[in-house]
mmCIF file of C-alpha atoms in Angstrom:
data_model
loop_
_atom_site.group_PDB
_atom_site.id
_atom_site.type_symbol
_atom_site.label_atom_id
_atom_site.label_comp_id
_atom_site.label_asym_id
_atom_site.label_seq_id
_atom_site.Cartn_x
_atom_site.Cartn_y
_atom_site.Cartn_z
ATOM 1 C CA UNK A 1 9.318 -28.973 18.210
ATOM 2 C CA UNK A 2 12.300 -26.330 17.969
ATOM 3 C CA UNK A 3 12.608 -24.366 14.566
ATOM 4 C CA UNK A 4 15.498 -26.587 13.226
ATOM 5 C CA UNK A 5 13.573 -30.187 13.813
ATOM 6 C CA UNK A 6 10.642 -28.135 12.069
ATOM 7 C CA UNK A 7 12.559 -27.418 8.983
ATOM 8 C CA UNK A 8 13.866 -31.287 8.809
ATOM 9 C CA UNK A 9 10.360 -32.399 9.315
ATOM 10 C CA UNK A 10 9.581 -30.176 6.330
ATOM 11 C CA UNK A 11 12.410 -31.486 4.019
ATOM 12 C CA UNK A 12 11.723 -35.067 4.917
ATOM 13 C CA UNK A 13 7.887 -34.156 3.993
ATOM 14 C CA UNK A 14 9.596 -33.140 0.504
ATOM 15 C CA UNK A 15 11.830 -36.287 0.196
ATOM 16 C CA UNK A 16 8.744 -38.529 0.682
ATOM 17 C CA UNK A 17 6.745 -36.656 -2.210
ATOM 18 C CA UNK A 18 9.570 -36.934 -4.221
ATOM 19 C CA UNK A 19 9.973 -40.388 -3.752
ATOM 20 C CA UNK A 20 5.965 -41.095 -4.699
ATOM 21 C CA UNK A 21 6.095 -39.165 -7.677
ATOM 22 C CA UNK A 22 8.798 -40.973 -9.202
ATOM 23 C CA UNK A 23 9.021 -40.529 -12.799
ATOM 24 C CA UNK A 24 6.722 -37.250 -12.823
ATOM 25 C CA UNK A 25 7.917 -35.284 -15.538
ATOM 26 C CA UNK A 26 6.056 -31.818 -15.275
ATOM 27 C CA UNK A 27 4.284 -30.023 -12.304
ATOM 28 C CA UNK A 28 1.118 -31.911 -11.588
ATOM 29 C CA UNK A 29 -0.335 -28.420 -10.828
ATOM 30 C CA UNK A 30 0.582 -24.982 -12.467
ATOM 31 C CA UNK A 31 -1.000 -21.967 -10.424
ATOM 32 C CA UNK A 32 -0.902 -18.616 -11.001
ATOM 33 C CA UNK A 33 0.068 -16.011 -8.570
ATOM 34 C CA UNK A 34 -1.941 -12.610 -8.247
ATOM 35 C CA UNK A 35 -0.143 -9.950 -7.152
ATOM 36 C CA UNK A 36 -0.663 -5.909 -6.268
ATOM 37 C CA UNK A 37 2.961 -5.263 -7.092
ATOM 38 C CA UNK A 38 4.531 -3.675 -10.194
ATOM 39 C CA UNK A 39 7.722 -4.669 -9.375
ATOM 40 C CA UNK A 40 10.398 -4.293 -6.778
ATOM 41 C CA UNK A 41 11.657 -6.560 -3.997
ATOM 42 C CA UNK A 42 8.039 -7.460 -3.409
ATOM 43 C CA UNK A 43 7.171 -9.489 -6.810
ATOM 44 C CA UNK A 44 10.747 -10.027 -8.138
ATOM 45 C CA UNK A 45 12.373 -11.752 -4.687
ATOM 46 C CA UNK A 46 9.594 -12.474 -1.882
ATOM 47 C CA UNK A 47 6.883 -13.436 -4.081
ATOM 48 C CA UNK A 48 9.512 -15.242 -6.019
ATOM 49 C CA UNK A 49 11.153 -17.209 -3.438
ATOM 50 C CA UNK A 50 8.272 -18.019 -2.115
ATOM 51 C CA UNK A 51 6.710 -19.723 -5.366
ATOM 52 C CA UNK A 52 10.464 -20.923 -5.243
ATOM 53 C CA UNK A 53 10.248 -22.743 -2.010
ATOM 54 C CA UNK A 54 6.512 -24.656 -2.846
ATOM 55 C CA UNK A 55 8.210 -25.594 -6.216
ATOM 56 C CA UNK A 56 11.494 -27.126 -4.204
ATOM 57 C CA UNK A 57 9.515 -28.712 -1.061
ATOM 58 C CA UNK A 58 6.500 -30.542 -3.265
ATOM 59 C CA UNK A 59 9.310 -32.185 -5.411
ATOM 60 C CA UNK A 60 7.792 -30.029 -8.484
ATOM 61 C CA UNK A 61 4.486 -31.207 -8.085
ATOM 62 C CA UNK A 62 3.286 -27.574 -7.740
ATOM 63 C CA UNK A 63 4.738 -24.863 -10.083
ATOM 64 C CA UNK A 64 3.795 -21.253 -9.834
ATOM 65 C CA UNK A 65 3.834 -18.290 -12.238
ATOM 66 C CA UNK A 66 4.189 -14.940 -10.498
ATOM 67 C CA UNK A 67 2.046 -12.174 -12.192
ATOM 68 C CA UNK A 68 2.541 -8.591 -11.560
ATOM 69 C CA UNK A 69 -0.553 -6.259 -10.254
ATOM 70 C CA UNK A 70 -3.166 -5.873 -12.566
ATOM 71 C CA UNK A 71 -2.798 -8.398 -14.896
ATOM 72 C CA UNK A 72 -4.930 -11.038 -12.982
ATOM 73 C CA UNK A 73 -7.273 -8.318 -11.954
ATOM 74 C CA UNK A 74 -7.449 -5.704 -9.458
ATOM 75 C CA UNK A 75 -3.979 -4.353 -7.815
ATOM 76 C CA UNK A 76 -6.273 -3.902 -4.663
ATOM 77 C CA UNK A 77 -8.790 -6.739 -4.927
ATOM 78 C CA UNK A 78 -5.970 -9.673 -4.983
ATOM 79 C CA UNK A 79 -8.435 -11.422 -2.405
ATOM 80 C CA UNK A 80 -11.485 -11.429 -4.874
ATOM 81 C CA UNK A 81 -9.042 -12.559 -7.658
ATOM 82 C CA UNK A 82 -7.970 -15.797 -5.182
ATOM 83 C CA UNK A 83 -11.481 -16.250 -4.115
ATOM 84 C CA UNK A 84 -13.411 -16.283 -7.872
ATOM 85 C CA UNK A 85 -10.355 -18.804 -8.831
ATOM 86 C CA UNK A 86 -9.275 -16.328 -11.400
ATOM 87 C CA UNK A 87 -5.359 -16.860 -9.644
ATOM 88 C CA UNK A 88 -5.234 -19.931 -7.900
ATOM 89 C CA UNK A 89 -2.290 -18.233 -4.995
ATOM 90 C CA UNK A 90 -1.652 -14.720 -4.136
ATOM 91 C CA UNK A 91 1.214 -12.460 -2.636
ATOM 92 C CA UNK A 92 -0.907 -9.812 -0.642
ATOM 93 C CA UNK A 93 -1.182 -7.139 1.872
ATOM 94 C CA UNK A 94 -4.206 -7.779 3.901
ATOM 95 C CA UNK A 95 -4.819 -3.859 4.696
ATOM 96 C CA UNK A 96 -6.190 -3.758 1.626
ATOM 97 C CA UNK A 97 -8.847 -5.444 2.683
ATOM 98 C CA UNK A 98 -9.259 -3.025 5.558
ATOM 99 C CA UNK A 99 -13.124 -1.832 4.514
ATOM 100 C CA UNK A 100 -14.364 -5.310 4.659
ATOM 101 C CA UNK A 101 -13.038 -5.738 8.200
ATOM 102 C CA UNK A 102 -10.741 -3.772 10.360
ATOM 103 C CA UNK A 103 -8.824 -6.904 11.500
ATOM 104 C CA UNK A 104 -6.745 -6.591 8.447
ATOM 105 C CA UNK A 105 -4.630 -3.861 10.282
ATOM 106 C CA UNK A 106 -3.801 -5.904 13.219
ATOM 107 C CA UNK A 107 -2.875 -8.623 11.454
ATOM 108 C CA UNK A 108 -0.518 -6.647 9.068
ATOM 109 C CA UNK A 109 1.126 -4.281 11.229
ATOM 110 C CA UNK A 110 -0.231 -0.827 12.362
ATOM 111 C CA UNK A 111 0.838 1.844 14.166
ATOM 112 C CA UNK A 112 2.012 1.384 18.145
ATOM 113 C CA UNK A 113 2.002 -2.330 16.884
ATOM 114 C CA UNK A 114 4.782 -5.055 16.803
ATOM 115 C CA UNK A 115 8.541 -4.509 15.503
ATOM 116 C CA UNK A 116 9.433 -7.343 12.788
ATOM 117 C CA UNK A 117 11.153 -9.249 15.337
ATOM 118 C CA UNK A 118 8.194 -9.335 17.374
ATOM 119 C CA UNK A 119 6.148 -9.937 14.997
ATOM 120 C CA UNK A 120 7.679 -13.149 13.741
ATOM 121 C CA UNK A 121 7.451 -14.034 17.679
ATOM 122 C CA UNK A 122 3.912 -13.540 18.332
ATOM 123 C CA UNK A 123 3.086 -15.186 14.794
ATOM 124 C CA UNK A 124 4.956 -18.338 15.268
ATOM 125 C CA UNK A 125 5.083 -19.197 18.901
ATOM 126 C CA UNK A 126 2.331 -16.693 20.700
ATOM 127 C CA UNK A 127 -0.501 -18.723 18.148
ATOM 128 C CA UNK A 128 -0.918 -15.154 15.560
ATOM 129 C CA UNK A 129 -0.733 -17.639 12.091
ATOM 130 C CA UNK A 130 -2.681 -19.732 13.900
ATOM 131 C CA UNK A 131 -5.637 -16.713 14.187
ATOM 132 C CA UNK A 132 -4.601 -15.461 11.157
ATOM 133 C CA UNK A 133 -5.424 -18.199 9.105
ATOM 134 C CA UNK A 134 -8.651 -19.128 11.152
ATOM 135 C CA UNK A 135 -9.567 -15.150 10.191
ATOM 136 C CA UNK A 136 -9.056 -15.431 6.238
ATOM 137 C CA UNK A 137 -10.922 -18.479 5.935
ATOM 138 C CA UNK A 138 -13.961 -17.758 8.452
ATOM 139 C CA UNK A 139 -14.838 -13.640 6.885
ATOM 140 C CA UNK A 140 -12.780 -13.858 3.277
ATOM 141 C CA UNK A 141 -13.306 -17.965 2.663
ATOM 142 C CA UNK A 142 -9.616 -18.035 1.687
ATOM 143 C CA UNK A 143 -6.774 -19.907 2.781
ATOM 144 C CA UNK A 144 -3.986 -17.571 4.316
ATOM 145 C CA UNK A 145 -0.462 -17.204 6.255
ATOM 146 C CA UNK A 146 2.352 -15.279 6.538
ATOM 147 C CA UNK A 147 5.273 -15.337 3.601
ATOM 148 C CA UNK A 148 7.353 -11.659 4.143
ATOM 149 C CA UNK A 149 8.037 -9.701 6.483
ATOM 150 C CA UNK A 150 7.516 -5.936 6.487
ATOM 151 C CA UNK A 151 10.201 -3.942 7.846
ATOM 152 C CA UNK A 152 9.952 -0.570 9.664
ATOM 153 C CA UNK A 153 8.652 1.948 7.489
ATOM 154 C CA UNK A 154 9.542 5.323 6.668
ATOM 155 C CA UNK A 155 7.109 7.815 7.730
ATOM 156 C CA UNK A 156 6.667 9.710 4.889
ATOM 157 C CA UNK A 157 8.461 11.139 1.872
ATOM 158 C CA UNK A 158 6.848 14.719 1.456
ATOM 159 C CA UNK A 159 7.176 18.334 0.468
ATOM 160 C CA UNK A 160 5.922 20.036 3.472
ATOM 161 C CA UNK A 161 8.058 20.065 6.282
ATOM 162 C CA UNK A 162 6.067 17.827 9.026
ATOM 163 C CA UNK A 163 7.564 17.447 12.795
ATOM 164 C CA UNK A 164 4.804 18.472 15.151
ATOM 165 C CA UNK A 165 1.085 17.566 15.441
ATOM 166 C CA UNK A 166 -0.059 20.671 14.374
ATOM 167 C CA UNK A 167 2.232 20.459 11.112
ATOM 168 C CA UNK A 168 -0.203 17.334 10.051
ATOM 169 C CA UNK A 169 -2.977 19.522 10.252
ATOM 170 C CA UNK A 170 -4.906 19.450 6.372
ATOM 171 C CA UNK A 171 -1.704 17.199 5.171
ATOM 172 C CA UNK A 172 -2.739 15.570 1.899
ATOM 173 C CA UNK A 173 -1.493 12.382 2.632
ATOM 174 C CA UNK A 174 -1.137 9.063 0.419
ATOM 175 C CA UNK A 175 -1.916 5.823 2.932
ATOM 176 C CA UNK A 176 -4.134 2.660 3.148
ATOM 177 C CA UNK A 177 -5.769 0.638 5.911
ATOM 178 C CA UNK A 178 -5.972 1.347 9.506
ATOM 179 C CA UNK A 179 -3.176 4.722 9.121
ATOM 180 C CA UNK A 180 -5.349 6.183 6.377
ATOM 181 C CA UNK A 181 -8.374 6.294 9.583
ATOM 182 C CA UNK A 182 -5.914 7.233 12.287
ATOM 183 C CA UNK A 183 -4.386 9.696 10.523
ATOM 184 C CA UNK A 184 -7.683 11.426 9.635
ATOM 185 C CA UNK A 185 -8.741 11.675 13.369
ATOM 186 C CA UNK A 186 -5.229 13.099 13.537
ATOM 187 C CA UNK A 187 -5.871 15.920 11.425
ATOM 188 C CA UNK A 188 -4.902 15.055 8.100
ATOM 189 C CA UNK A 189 -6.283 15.082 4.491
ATOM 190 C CA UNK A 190 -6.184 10.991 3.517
ATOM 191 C CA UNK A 191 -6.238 9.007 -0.037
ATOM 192 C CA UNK A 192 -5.753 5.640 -0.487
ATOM 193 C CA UNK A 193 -4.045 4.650 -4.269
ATOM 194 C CA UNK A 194 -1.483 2.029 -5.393
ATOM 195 C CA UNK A 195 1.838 2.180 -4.940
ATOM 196 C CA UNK A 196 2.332 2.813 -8.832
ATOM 197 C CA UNK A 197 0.135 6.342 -8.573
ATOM 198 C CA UNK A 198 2.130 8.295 -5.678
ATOM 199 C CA UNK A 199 5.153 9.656 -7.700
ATOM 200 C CA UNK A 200 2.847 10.890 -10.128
ATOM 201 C CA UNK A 201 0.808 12.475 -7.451
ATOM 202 C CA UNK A 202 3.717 13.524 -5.454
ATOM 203 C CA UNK A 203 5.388 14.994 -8.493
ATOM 204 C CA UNK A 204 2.317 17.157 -9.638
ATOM 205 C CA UNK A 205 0.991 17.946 -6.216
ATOM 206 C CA UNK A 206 -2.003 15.987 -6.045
ATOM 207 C CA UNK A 207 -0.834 15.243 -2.341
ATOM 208 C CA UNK A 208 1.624 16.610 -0.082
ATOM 209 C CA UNK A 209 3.107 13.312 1.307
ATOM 210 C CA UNK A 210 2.770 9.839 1.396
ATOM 211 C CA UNK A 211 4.276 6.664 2.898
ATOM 212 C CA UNK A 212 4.922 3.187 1.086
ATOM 213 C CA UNK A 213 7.250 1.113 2.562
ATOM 214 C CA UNK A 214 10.673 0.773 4.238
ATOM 215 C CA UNK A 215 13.883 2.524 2.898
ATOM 216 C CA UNK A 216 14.520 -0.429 0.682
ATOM 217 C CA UNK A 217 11.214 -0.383 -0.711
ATOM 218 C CA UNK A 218 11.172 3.177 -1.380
ATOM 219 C CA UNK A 219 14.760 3.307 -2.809
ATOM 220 C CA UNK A 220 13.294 2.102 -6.284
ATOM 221 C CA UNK A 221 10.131 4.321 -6.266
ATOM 222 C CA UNK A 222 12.048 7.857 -6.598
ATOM 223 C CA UNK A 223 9.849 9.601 -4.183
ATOM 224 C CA UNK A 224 12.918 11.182 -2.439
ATOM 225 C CA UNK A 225 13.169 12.782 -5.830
ATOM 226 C CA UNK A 226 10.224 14.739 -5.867
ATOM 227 C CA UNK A 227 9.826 15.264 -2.191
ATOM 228 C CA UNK A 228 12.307 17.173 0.073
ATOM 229 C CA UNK A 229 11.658 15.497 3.180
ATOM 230 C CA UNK A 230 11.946 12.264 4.967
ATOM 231 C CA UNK A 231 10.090 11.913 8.083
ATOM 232 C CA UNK A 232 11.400 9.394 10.818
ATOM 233 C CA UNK A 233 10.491 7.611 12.794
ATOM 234 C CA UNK A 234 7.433 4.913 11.013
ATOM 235 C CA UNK A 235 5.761 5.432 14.311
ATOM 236 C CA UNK A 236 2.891 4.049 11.884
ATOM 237 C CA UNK A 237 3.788 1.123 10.790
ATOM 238 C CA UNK A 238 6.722 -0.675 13.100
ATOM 239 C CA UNK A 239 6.609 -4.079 11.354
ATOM 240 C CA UNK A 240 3.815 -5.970 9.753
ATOM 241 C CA UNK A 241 3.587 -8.918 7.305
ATOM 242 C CA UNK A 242 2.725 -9.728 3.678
ATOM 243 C CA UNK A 243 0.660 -12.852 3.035
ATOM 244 C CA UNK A 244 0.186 -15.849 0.566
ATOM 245 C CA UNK A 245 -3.393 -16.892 0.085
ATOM 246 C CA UNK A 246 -4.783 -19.806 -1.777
ATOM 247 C CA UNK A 247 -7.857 -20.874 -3.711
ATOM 248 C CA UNK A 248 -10.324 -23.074 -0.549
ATOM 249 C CA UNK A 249 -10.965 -25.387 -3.667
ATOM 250 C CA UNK A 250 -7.110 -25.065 -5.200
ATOM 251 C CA UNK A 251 -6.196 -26.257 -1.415
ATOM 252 C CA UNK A 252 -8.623 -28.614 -1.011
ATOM 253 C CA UNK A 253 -7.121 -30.534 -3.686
ATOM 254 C CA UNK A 254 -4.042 -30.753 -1.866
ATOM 255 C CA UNK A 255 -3.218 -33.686 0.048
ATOM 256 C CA UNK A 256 -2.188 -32.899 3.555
ATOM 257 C CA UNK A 257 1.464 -33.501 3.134
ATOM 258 C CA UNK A 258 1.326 -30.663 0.244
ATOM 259 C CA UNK A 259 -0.951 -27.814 2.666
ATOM 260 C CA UNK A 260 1.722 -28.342 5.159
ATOM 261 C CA UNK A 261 4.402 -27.720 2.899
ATOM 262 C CA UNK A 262 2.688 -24.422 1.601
ATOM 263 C CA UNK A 263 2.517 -23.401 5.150
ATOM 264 C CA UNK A 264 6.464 -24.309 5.495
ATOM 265 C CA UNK A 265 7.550 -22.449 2.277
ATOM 266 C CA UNK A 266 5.735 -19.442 3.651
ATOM 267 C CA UNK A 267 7.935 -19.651 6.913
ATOM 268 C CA UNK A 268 10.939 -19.839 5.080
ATOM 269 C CA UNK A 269 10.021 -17.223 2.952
ATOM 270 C CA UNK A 270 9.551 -14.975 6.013
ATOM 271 C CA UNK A 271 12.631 -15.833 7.273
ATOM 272 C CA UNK A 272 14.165 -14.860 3.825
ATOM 273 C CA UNK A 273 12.635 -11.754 3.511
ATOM 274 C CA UNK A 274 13.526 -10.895 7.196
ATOM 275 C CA UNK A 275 17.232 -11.358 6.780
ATOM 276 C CA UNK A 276 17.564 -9.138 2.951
ATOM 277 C CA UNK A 277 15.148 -6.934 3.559
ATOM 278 C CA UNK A 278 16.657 -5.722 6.720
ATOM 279 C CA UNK A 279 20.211 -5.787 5.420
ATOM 280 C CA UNK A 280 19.215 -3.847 1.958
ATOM 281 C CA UNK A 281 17.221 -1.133 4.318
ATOM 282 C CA UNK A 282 20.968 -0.644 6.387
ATOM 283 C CA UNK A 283 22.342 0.911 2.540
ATOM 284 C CA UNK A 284 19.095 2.040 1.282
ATOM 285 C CA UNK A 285 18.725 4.641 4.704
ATOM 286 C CA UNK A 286 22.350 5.666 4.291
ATOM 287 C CA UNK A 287 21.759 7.014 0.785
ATOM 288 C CA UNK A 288 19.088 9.022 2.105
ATOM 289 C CA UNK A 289 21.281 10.334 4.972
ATOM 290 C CA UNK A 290 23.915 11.523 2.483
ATOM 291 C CA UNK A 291 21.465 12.578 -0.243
ATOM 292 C CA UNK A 292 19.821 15.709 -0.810
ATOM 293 C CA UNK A 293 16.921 15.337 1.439
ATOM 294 C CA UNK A 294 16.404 16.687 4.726
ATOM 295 C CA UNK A 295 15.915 14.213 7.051
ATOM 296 C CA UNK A 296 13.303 14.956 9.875
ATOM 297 C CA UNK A 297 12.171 13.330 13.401
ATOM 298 C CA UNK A 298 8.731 13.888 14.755
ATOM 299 C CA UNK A 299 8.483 15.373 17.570
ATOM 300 C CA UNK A 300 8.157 12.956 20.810
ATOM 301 C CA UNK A 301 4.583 14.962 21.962
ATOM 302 C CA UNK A 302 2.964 13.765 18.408
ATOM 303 C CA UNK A 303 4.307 10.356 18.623
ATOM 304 C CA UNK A 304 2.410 10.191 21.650
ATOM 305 C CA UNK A 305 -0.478 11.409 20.583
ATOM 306 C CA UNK A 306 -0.373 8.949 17.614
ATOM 307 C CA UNK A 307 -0.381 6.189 20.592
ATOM 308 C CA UNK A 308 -3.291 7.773 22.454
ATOM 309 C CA UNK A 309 -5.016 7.562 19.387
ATOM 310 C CA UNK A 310 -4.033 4.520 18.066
ATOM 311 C CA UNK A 311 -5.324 2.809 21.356
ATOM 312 C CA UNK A 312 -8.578 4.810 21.103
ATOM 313 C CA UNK A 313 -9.202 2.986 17.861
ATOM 314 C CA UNK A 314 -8.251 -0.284 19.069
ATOM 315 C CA UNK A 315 -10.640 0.219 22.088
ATOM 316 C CA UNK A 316 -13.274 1.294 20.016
ATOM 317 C CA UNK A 317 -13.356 -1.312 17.083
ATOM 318 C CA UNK A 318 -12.880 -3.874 20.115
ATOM 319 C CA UNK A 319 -15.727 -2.840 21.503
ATOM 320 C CA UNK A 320 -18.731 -3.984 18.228
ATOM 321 C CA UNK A 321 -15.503 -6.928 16.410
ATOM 322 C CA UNK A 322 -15.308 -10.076 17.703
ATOM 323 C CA UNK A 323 -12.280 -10.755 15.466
ATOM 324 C CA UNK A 324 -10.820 -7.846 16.116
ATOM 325 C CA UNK A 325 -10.847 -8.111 20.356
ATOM 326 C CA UNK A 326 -9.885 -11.666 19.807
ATOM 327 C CA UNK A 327 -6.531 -10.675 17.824
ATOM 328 C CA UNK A 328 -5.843 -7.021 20.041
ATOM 329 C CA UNK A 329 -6.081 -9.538 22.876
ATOM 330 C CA UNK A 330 -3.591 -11.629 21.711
ATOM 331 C CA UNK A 331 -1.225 -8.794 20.483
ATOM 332 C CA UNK A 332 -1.605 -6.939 23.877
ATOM 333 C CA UNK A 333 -1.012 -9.790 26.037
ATOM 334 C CA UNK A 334 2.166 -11.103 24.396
ATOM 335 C CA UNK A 335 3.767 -7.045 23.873
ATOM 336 C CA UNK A 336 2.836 -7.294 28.050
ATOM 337 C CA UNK A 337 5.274 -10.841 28.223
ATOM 338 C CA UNK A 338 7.770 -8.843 26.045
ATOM 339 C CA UNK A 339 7.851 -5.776 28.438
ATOM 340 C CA UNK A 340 11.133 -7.191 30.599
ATOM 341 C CA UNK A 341 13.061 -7.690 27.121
ATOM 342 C CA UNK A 342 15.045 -4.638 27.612
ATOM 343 C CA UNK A 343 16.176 -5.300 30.883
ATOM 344 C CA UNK A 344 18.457 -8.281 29.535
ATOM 345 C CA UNK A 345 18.884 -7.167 25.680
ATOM 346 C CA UNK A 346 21.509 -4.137 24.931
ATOM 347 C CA UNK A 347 20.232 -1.660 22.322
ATOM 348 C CA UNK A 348 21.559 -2.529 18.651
ATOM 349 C CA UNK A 349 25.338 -1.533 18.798
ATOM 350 C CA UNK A 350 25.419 -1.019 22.478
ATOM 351 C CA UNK A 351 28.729 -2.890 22.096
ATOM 352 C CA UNK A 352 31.813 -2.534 20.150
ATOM 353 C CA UNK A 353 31.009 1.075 19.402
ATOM 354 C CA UNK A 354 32.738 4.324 20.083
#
């Protein structure tokens, strides 16, 4: 079934819940969402739209309240929040749930992984939600699937100049999930802390560096202001996605109609996110370009060693994870099917351009 017929299945799921809940004044359910966010694009349009979308497809029969991070519990423990029923839905970032198993990173982008593009690919037609969601329920006894995107991230916003492999050497740098492991064996200094602690520490010198998110996501934070450089490319972290999770007994209580039109919203959601992210990062980058900062590239010899590297880890965690050689395998085999891509697609403004 193509994408478009998918989408009309979806809305003629919707019609027929509409039509046998006739009369229904109120949502028949009213969750709450658990977020890590403090605020940005993150909780105030994807998690949004998203809560949106299940509100417009189940005909109102499920209405959800978006929470900020923290309020339900734990910024970083979102999962435990959905799984104890304290929030009966989430907006998350499974690399924060990197310690319990290393799968997370695959599954949300890490470095040498999938662009956006690809990412949506290999999730909806190379069978990734499909392993996804098998993975949340079977280790974190949640129900999970995609609902943003994650653009390509900046490498880092920091106050020592950092090009070359040697200048990460001892770098006290801000990360989480697989990156904060890599990076280590790479030479630097790594701490993991929400998003809401790194201009603080940035500003005071608690670290030297630290990445978040793409230039839209950034834009908000204000770590160009209290760090000098920008370091390109996110050689790190080339796409990835965010995820919704729900309560196993909050979706058990759905009817089957209602779990596939969670799954749908999520989709659309992704699609959203996709299309504004990407065009908000196009201004958001510019600003940096004509802004104070000094805008640096790595070096190609320690993006290269950040691939050796990367695929040492993969190898390695392969080796003792079922989970995790079951997803690599997946990734690695569909970036192979994707390798003759360039030899029919121009690069991005290839045309029209003097």
């Amino acid at each position: 079934m193509n994408n478009r017929n998918r989408l009309v299945a979806g809305i003629t799921l919707a019609t027929a819940l509409a039509a046998a809940t006739t009369g229904v004044s109120a949502a028949d359910k009213e969750w709450k969402m658990a977020t890590p966010w403090g605020g940005g694009p993150w909780l105030e349009r994807d998690a949004q739209t998203f809560a949106d979308y299940v509100n417009q497809l189940t005909a109102g029969d499920i209405e959800i309240e978006v929470f900020p991070g923290g309020t339900l519990g734990g910024a970083l423990r979102v999962t435990n929040t959905v799984k104890a029923g304290v929030a009966d839905v989430s907006h998350n970032y499974i690399n924060y749930d990197y310690g319990t198993d290393p799968t997370a990173a695959l599954l949300a982008g890490h470095s040498s992984g999938l662009t956006p593009e690809e990412f949506m690919m290999w999730m909806y037609e190379g069978g990734g939600a499909e392993l996804y969601e098998e993975f949340r329920r079977e280790v974190f006894d949640v129900v999970a699937f995609p609902c943003s995107i994650l653009g390509t991230e900046l490498f880092l916003h920091s106050n020592k100049k950092v090009q070359t492999l040697e200048d990460f050497q001892g770098l006290r740098l801000r990360t989480s999930g697989a990156w904060a492991e890599i990076a280590s064996r790479l030479g630097a200094s790594t701490v993991v802390m929400a998003g809401s602690e790194i201009y603080n520490a940035l500003d005071r010198g608690v670290i030297d560096a630290a990445e978040w998110g793409s230039p839209e996501m950034n834009k908000p934070t204000g770590f160009q202001d209290v760090a000098q450089y920008v370091v390109l490319p996110g050689v790190h972290q080339s796409g990835g996605f965010l995820e919704c999770q729900v309560n196993q007994d909050a979706w058990d209580e759905l009817d089957p109609e209602q779990q596939e039109l969670l799954r749908l919203a999520g989709k659309l959601s992704v699609f959203d996110s996709w299309l504004a992210s990407s065009y908000a990062d196009l201004e958001a980058y510019q600003e940096l370009v004509e802004g104070p900062n000094e805008i640096v590239q790595l070096d190609p010899a320690f993006v290269d060693a950040i691939y050796e590297e990367t695929r040492k880890w993969e190898d390695e965690h392969a080796e003792d994870n079922e989970w995790f050689a079951r997803v690599l395998e997946s990734q690695r085999n569909f970036k192979d099917s994707m390798s003759n891509w360039q030899q029919y697609r121009l690069p991005i403004g290839a045309m029209g351009r003097e």
